[in-house]
mmCIF file of C-alpha atoms in Angstrom:
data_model
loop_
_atom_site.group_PDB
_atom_site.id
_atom_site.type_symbol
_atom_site.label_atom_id
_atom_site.label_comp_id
_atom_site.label_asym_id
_atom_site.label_seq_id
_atom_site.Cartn_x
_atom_site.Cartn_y
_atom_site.Cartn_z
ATOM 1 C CA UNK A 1 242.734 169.547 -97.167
ATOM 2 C CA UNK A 2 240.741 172.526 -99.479
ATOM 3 C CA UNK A 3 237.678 171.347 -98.292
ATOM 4 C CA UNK A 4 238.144 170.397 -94.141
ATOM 5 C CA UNK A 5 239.917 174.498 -94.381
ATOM 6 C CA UNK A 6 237.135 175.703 -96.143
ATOM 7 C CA UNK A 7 234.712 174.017 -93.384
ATOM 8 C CA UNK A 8 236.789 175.064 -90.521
ATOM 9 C CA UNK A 9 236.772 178.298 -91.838
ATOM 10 C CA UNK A 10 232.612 178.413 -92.140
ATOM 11 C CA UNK A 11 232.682 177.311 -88.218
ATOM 12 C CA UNK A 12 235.408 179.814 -87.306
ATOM 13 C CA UNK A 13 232.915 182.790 -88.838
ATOM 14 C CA UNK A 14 230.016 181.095 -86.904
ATOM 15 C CA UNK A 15 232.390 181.339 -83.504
ATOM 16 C CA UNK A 16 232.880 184.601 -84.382
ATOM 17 C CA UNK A 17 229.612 185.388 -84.407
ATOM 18 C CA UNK A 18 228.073 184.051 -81.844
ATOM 19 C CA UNK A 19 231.150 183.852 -79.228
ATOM 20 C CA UNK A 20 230.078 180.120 -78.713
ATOM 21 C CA UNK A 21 232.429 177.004 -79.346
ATOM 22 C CA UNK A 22 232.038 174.402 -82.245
ATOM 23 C CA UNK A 23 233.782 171.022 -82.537
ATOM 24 C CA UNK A 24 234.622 170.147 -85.827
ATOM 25 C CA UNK A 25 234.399 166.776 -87.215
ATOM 26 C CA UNK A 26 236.789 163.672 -86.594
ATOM 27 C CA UNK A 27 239.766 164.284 -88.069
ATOM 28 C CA UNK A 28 243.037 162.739 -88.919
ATOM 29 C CA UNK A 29 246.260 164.147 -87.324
ATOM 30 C CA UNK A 30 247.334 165.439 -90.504
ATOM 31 C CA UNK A 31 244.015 167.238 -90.877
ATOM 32 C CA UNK A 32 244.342 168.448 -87.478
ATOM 33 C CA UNK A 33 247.648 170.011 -87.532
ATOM 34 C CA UNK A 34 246.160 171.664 -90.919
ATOM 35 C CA UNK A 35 243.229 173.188 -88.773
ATOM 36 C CA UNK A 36 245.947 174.268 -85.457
ATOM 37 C CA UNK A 37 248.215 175.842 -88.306
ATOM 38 C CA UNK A 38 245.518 178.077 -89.911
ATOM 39 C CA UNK A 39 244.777 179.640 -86.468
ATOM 40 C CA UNK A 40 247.523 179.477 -85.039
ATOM 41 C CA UNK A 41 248.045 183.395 -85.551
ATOM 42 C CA UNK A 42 244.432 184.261 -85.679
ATOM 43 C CA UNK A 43 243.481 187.201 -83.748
ATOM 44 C CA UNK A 44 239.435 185.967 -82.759
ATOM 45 C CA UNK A 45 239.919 182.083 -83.008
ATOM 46 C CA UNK A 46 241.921 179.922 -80.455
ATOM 47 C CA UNK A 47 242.311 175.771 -81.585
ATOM 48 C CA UNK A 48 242.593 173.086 -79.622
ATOM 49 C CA UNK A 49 242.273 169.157 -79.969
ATOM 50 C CA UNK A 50 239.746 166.857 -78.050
ATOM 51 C CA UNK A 51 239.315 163.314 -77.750
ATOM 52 C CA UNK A 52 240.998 159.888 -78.544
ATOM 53 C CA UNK A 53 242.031 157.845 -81.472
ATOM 54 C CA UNK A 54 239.745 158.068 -84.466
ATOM 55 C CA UNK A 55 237.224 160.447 -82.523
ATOM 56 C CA UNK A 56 240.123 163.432 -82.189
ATOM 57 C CA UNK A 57 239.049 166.520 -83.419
ATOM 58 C CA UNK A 58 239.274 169.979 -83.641
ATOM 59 C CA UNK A 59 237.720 172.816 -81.366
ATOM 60 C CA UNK A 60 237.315 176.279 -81.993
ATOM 61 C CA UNK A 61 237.008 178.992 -79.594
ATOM 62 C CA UNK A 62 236.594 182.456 -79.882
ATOM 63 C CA UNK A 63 239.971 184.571 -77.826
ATOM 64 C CA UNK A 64 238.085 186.466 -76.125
ATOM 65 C CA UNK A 65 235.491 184.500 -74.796
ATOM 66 C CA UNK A 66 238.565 182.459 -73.330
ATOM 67 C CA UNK A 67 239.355 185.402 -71.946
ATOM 68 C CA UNK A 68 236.480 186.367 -70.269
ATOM 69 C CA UNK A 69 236.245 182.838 -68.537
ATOM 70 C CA UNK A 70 240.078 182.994 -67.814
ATOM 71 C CA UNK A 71 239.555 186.314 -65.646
ATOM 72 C CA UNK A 72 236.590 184.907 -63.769
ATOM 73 C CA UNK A 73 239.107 182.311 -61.876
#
C-alpha cells in the first residue's frame, strides 16, 4: 500500500494546489479504503469513490472547492 499512499499523497498536494479534482488510478477495494482512511480527517482533501467493478477508483477533491460549489445551489 506504501506506494498507491505515497501517489495519492503526490495528487492530494497537486489538488491542493490547484483547487482542481484528480482521479486516481483503478484500484482494489482494499486499496481504496486505504486512500478514504488517509483523508478521512484531512482538513483540504475530501475522498470519494467512482465507478464500477475493476474501473473503481479514488477521487480527490479539495474541501473547499466543494464548498464553494455546495453554496452556489
Amino acid at each position: 500500500f506504501k506506494q498507491i499512499q505515497h501517489e495519492a499523497l503526490k495528487a492530494a498536494r497537486i489538488v491542493i494546489d490547484t483547487h482542481k479534482r484528480i482521479e486516481l488510478q483503478p484500484m482494489n477495494s482494499a486499496e481504496r479504503r486505504a486512500i478514504h482512511v488517509l483523508f478521512q480527517d484531512h482538513s483540504e482533501i475530501v475522498s470519494s469513490s467512482i465507478g464500477e467493478g475493476h474501473n473503481r477508483r479514488i477521487v480527490l477533491e479539495h474541501r473547499g472547492t466543494l464548498l464553494a460549489s455546495d453554496s452556489e445551489l
